mmCIF file of C-alpha atoms and ligand atoms in Angstrom:
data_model
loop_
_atom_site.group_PDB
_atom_site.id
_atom_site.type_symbol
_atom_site.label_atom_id
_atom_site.label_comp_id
_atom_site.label_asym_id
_atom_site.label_seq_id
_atom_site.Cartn_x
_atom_site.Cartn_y
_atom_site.Cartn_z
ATOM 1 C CA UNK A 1 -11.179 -121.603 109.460
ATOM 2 C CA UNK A 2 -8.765 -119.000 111.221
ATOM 3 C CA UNK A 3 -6.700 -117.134 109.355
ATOM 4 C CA UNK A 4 -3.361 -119.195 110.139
ATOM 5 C CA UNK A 5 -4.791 -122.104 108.319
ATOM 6 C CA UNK A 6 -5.961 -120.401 105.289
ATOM 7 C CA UNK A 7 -2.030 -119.036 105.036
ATOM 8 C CA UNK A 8 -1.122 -122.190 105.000
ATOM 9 C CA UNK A 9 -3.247 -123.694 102.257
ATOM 10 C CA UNK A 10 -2.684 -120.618 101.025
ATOM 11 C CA UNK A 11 0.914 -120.921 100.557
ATOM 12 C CA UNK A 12 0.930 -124.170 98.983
ATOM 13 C CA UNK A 13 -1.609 -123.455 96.419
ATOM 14 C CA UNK A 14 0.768 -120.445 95.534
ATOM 15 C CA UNK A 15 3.700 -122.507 95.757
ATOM 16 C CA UNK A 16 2.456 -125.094 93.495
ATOM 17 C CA UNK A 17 0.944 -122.790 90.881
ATOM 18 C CA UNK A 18 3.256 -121.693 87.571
ATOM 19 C CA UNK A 19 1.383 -118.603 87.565
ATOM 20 C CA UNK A 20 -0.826 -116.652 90.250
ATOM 21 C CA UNK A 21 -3.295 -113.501 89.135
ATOM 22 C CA UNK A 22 -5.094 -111.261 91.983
ATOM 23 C CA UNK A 23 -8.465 -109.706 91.504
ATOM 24 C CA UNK A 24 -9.618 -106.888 92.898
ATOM 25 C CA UNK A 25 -13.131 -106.056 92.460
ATOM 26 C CA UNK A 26 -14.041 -104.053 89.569
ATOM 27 C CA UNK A 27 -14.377 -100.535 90.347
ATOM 28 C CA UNK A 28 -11.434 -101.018 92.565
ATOM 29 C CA UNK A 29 -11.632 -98.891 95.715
ATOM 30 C CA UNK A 30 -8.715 -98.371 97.887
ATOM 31 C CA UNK A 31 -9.267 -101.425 100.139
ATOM 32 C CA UNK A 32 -9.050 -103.653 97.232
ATOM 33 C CA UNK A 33 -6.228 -101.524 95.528
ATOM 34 C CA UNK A 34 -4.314 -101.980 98.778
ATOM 35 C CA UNK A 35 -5.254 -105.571 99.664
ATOM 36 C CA UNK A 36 -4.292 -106.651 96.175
ATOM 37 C CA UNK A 37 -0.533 -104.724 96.280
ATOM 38 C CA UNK A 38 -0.514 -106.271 99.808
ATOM 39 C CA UNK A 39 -1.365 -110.244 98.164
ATOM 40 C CA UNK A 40 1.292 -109.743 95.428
ATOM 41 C CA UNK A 41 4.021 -108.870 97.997
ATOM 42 C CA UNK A 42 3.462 -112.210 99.694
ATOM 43 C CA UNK A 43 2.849 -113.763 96.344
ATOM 44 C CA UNK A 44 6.443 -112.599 95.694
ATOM 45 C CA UNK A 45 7.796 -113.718 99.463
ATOM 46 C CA UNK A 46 7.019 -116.982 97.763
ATOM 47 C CA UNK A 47 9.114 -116.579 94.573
ATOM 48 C CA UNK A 48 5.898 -116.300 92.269
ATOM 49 C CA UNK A 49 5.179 -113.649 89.846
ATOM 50 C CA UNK A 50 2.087 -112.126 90.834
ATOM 51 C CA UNK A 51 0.019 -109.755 88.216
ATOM 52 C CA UNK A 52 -3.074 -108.077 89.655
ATOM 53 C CA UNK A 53 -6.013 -107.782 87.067
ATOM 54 C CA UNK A 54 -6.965 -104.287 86.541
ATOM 55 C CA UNK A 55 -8.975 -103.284 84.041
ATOM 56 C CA UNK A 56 -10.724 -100.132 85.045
ATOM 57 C CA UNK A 57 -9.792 -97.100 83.042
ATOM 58 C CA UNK A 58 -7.328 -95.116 85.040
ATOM 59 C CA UNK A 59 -7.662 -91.983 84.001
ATOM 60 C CA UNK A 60 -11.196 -92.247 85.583
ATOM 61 C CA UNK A 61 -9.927 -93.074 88.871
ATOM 62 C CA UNK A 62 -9.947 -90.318 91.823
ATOM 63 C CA UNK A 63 -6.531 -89.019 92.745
ATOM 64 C CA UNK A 64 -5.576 -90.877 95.579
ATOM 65 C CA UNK A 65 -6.097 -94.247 93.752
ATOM 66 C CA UNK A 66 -4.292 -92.904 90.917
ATOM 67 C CA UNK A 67 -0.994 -91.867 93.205
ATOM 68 C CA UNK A 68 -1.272 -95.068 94.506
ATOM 69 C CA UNK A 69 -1.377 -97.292 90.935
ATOM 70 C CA UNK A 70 1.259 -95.267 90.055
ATOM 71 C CA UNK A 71 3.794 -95.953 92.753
ATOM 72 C CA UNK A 72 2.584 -99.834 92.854
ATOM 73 C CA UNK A 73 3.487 -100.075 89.444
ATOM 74 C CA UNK A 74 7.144 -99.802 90.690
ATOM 75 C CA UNK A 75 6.681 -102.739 93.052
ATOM 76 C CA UNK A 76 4.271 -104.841 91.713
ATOM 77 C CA UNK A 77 2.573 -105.670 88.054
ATOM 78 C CA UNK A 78 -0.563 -105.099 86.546
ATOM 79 C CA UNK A 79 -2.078 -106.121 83.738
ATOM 80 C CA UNK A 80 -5.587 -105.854 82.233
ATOM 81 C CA UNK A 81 -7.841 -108.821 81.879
ATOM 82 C CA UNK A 82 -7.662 -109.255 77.760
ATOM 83 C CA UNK A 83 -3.573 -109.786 78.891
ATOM 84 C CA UNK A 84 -4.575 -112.324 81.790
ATOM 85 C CA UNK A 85 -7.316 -114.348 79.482
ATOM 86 C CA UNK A 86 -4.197 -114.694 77.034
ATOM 87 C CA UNK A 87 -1.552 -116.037 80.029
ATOM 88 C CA UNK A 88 -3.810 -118.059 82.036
ATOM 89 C CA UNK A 89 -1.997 -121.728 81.922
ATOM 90 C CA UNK A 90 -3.746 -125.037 83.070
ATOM 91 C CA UNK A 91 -2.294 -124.247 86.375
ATOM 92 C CA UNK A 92 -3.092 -120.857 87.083
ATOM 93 C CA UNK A 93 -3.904 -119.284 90.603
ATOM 94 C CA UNK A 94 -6.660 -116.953 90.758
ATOM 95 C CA UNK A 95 -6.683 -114.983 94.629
ATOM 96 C CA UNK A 96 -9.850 -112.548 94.669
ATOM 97 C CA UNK A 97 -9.502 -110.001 97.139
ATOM 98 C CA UNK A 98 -12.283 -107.478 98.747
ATOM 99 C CA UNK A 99 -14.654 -109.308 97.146
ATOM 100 C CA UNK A 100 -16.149 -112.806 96.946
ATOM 101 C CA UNK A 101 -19.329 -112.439 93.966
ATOM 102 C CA UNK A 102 -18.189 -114.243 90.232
ATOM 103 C CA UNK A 103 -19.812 -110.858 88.527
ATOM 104 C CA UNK A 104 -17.144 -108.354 90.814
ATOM 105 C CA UNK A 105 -13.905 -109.947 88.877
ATOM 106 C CA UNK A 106 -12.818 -108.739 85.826
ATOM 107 C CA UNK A 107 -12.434 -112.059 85.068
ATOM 108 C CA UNK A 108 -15.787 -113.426 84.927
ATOM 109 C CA UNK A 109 -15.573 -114.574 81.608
ATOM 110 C CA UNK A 110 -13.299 -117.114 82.009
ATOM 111 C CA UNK A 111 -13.341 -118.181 85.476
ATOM 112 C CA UNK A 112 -13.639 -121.521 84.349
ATOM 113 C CA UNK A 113 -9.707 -121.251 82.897
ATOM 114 C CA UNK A 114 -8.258 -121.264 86.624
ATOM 115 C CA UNK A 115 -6.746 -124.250 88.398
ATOM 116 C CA UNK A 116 -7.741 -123.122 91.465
ATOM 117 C CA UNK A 117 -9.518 -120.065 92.895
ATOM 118 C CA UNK A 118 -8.353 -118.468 96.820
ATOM 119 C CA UNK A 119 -11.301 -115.898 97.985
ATOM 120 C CA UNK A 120 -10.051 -113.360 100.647
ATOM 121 C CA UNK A 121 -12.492 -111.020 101.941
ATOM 122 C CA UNK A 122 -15.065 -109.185 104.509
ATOM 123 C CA UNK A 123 -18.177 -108.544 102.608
ATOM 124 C CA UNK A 124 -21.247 -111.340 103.131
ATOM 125 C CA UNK A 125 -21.610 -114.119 100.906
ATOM 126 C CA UNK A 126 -24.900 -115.064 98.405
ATOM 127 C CA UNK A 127 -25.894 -117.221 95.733
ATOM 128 C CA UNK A 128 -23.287 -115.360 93.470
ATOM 129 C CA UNK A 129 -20.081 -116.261 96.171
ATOM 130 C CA UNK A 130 -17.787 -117.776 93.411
ATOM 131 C CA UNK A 131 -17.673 -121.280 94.219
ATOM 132 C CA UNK A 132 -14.001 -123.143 95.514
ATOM 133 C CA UNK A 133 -13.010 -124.622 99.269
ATOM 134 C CA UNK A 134 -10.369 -121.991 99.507
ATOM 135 C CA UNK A 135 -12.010 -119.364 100.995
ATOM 136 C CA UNK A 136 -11.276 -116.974 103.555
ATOM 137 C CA UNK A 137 -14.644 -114.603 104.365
ATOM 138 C CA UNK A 138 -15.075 -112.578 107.172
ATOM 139 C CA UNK A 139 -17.980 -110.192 107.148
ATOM 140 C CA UNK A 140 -17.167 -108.633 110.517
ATOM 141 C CA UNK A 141 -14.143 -107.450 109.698
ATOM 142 C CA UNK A 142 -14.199 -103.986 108.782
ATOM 143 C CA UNK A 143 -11.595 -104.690 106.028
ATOM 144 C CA UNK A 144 -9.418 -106.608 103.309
ATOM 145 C CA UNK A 145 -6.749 -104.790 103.732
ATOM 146 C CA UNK A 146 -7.211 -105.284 107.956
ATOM 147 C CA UNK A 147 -6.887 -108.977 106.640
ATOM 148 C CA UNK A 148 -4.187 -108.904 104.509
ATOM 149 C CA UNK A 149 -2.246 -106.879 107.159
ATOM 150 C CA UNK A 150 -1.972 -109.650 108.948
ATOM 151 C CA UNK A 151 -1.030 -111.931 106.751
ATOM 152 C CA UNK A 152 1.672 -109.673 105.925
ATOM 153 C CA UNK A 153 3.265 -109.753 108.925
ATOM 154 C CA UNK A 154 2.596 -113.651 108.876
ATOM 155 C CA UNK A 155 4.438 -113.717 105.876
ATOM 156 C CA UNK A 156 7.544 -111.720 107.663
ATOM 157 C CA UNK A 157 6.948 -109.595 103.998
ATOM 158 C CA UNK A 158 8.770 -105.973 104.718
ATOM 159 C CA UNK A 159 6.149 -103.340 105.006
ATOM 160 C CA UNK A 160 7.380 -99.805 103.792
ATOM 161 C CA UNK A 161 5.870 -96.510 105.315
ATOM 162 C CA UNK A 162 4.235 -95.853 101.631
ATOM 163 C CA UNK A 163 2.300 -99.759 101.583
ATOM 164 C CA UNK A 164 1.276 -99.091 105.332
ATOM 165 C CA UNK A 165 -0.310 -95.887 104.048
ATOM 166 C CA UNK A 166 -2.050 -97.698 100.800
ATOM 167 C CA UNK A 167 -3.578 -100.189 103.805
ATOM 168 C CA UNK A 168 -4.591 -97.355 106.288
ATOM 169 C CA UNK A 169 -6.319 -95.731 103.198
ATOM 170 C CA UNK A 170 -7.787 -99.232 102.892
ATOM 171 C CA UNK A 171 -9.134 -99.079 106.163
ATOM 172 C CA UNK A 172 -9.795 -95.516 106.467
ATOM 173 C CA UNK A 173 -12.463 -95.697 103.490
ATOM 174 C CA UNK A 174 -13.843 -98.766 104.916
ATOM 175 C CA UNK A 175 -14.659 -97.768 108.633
ATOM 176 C CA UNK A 176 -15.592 -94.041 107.325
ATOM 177 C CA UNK A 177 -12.520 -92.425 108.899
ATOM 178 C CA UNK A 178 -11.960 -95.381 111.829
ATOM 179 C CA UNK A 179 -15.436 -94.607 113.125
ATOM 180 C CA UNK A 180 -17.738 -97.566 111.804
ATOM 181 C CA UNK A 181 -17.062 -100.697 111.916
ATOM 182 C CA UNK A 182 -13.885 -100.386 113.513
ATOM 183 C CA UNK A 183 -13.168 -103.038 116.459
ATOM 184 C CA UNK A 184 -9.951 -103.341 119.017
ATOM 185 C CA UNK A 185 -8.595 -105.441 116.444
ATOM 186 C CA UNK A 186 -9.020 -102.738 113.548
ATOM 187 C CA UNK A 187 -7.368 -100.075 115.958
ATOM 188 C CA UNK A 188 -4.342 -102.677 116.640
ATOM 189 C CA UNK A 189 -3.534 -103.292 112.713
ATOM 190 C CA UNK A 190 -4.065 -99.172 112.344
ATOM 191 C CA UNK A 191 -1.697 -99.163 115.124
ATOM 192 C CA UNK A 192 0.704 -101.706 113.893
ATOM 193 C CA UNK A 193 0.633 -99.445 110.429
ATOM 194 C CA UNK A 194 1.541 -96.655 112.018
ATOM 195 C CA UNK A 195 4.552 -98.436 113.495
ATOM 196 C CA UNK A 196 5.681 -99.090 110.232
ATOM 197 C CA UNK A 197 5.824 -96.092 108.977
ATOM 198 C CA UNK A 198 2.074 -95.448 107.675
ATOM 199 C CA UNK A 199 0.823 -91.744 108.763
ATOM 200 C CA UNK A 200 -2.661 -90.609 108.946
ATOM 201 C CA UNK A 201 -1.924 -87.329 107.588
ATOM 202 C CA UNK A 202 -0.777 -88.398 104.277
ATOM 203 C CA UNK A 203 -3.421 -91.292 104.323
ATOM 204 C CA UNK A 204 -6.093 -88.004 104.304
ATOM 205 C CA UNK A 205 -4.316 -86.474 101.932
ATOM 206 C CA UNK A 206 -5.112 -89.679 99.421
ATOM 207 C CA UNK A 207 -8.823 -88.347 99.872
ATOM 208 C CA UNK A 208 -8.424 -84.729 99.124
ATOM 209 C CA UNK A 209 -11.243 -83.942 96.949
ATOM 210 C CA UNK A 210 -10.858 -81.359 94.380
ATOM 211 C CA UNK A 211 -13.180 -78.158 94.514
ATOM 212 C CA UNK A 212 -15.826 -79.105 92.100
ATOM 213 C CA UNK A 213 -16.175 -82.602 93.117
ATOM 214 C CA UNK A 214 -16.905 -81.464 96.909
ATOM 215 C CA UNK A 215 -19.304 -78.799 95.484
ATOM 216 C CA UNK A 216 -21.062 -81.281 94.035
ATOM 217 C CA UNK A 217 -21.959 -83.883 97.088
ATOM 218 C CA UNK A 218 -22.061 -80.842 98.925
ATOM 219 C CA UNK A 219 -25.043 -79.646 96.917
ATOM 220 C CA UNK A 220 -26.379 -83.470 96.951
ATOM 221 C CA UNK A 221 -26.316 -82.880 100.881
ATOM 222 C CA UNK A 222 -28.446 -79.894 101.493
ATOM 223 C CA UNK A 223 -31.210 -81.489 99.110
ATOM 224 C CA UNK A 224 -31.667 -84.245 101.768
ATOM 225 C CA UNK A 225 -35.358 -84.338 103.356
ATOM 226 C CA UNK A 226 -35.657 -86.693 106.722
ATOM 227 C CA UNK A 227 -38.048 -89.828 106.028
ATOM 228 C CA UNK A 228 -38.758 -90.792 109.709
ATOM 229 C CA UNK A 229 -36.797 -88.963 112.354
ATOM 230 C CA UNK A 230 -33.794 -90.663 111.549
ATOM 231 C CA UNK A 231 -33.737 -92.372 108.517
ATOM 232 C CA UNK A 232 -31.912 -89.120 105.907
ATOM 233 C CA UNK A 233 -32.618 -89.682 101.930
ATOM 234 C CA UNK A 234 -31.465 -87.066 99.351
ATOM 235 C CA UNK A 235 -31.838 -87.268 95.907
ATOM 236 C CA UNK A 236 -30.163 -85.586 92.933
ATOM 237 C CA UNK A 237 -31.892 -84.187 89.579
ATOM 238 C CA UNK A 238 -33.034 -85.343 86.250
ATOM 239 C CA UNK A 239 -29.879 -83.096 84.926
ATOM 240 C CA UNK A 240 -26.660 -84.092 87.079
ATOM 241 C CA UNK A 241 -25.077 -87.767 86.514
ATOM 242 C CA UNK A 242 -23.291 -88.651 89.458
ATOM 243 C CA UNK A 243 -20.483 -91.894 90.720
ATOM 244 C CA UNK A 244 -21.361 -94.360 92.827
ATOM 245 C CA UNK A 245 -18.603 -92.692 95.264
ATOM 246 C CA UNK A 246 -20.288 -89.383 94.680
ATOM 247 C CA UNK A 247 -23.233 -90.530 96.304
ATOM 248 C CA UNK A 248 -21.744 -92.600 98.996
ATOM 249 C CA UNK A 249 -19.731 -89.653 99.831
ATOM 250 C CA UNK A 250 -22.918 -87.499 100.136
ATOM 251 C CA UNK A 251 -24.297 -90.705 102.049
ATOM 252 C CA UNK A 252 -21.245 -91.315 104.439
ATOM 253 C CA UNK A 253 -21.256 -87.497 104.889
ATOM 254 C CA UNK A 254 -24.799 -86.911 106.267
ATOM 255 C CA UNK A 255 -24.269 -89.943 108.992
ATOM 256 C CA UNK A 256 -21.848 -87.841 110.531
ATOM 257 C CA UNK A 257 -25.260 -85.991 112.264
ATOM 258 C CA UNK A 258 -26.388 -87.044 115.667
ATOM 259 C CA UNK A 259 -29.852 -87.913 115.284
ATOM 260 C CA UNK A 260 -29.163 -89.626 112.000
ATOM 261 C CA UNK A 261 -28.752 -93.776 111.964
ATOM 262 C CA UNK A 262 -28.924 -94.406 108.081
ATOM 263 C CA UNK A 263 -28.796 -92.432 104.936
ATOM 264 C CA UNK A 264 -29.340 -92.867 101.177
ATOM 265 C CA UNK A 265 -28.179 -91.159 98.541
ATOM 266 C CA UNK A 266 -30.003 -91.708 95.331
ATOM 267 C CA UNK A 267 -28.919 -90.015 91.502
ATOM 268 C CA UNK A 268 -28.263 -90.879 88.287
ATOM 269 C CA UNK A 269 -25.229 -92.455 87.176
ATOM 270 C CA UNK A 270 -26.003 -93.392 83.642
ATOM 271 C CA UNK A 271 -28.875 -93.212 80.832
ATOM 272 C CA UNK A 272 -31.880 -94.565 82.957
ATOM 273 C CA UNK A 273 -29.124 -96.081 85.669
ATOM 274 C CA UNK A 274 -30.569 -94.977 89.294
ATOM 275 C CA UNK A 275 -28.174 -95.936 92.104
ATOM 276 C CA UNK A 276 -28.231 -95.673 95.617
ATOM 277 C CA UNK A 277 -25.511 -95.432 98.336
ATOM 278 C CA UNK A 278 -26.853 -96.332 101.679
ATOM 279 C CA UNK A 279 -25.075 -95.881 104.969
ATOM 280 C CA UNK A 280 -25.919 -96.728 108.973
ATOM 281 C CA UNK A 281 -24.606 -96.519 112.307
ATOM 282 C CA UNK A 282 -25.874 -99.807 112.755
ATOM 283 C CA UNK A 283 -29.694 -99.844 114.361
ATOM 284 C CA UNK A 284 -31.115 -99.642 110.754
ATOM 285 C CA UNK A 285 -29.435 -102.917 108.724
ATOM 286 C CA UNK A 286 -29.264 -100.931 105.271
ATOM 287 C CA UNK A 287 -28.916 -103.950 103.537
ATOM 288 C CA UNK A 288 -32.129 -104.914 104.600
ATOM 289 C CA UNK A 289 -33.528 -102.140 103.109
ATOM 290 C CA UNK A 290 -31.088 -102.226 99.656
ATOM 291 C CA UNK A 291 -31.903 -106.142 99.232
ATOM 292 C CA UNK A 292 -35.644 -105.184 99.199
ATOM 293 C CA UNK A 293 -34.591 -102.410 96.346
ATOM 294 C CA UNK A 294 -32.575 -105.522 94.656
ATOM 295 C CA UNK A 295 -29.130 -104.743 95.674
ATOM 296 C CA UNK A 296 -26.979 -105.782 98.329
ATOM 297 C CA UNK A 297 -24.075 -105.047 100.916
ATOM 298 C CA UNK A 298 -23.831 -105.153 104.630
ATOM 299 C CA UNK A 299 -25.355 -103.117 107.941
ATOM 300 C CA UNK A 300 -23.127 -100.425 107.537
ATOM 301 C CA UNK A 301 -22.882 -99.787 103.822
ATOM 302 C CA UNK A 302 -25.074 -101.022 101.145
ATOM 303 C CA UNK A 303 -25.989 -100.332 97.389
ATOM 304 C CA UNK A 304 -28.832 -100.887 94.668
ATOM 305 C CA UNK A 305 -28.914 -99.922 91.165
ATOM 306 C CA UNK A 306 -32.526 -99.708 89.492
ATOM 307 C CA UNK A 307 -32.646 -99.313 85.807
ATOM 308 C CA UNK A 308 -36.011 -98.500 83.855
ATOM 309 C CA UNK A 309 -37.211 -96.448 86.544
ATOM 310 C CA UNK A 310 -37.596 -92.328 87.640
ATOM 311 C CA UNK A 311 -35.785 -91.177 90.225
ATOM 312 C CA UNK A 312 -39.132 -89.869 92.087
ATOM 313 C CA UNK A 313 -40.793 -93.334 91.363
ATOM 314 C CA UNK A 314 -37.235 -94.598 92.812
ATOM 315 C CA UNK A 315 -37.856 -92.355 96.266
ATOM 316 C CA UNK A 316 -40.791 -93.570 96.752
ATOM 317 C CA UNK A 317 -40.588 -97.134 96.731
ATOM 318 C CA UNK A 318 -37.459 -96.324 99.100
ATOM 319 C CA UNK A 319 -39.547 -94.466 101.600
ATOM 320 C CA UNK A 320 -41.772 -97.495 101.315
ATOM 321 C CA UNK A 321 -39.455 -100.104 102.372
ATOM 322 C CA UNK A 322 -37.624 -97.525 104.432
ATOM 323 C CA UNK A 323 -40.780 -96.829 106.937
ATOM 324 C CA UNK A 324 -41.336 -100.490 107.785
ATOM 325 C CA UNK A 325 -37.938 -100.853 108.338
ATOM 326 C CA UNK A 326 -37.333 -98.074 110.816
ATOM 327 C CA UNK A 327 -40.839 -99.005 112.637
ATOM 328 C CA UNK A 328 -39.070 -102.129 113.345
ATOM 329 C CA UNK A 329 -36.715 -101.197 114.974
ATOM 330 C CA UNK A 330 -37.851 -98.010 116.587
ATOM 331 C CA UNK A 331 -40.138 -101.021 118.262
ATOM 332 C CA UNK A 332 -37.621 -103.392 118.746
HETATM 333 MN MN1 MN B 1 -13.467 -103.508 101.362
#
């Protein structure tokens, strides 16, 4: 379906619900921070009342994506998902953004409440896709909020300078700066941003890290041993709990090397929670490799989390599935 005829459908499901909710994913990152402030201001083009479910705790959030609640809250509502299981009617609107699985909403509970359910997103779908016939998913894209760009401008909705930053932040984490993943069609809506006001310089400035923060996936870096030639894998210690974005930092960071085509960063991030952030120029399909490890994502970015295991146990079994994988296409 192109994107034209999903607005439309679109636009009548909104039109004919009493109430419409967005969901980002949990864990919201700033694509689906963005996309979501982006769905609510065409929710409201409409005359609808759109409240975006957020229940993540704020105060854990990284800066940027705490500048940018902050100022949405001005222009748009949220509300957390104890408040939307209490207002959900018999004809409620649910619109999912960035993310298309039933176990990413905070809503997963009562799914089941919704009249109708509108999936907008770029990440590939599996046996989890929540199921509806409204969906719009497009795992080439490099974005949601590339998506919902254009369906702002579809919607004639007035984009200010600060919402055309909150989408270029959007894209920026998504394409790791605008330099994965990023086609003609990404540079155009970066472009058509940028004509509305959006800057680059205070999009980098959402992404500032603090001293100790950058000390930290700094350190994660220089631990990082090669597997093959270019396949990179570093691994934190039994002592240091780490994010997930800690480690995809460290993971996006080390791809920035010429002779590297994938990395993985592998630490703790709870008691007995091993994750991994995994990261490639494209030649090695990390999600190939994460799938085997029993996670998921695409060829550019993918993730596992592995409970009940070490992390050295963890490395290895990596390295195993990592060799094969690299062989194949070193032979390809
Ligand atoms: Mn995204």
């Amino acid at each position: 379906m192109d994107l034209k005829e999903f607005k439309i459908t679109l636009d009548e499901l909104i039109a004919n619900s009493d109430l419409v909710f967005i969901s980002p994913h949990v864990r919201a990152d700033y694509d689906a921070l963005a996309s979501s402030i982006a769905m609510s201001l065409i929710v409201k083009k409409l005359g609808k009342e759109p409240f975006i479910i957020m229940s993540d705790d704020i105060d854990k959030m990284e800066q940027g994506m705490k500048t940018i609640y902050n100022e949405a809250k001005e222009i748009t509502s949220f509300i957390t998902k104890e408040k939307a299981e209490a207002m959900v009617t018999n004809n409620t609107l649910l619109i999912t953004v960035d993310m298309n699985k039933t176990y990413l909403t905070a809503c997963q509970t009562f799914l089941d409440k919704f009249k109708s359910i509108a999936i907008i997103d770029h990440h590939d779908k599996d046996q989890d896709t929540i199921i509806t016939d409204y969906q719009y998913i497009m795992p080439k894209l490099s974005s949601a909020s590339e998506i919902l760009t254009e369906m702002l401008f579809m919607s004639n909705v007035k984009i200010t300078s600060r919402v055309a930053d909150y989408l270029l932040a959007g894209i920026f984490l998504d394409t790791n700066k605008f330099t994965k993943n990023a086609s003609t069609k990404t540079m155009e809506t970066i472009y058509k941003l940028t004509k509305k006001g959006g800057e680059i310089a205070r999009v980098t400035d959402f992404f500032t890290e603090d001293y100790l923060v950058d000390r930290k996936i700094q350190d994660l870096v220089s631990k990082t041993r090669f597997i093959t030639y270019t396949a990179a894998v570093t691994m934190g210690d039994d002592n240091t709990l780490y994010t997930r974005e800690e480690l995809a930092k460290a993971a996006d960071y080390l791809l920035k090397y010429r002779n590297i085509d994938a990395t993985f960063a592998l630490g703790l991030t709870g008691e007995d929670i091993i994750n991994i952030s995994a990261r490639s120029k494209g030649t090695i399909d990390v999600s190939d490799v994460m799938r085997e490890m029993g996670g998921g994502g695409n060829e550019f970015s993918a993730a596992s989390q592995i409970k009940d295991s070490t992390l050295e146990d963890t490395k290895d079994k990596l390295t195993r599935k990592l060799v094969p994988n690299c062989y194949k296409i070193n032979n390809r």
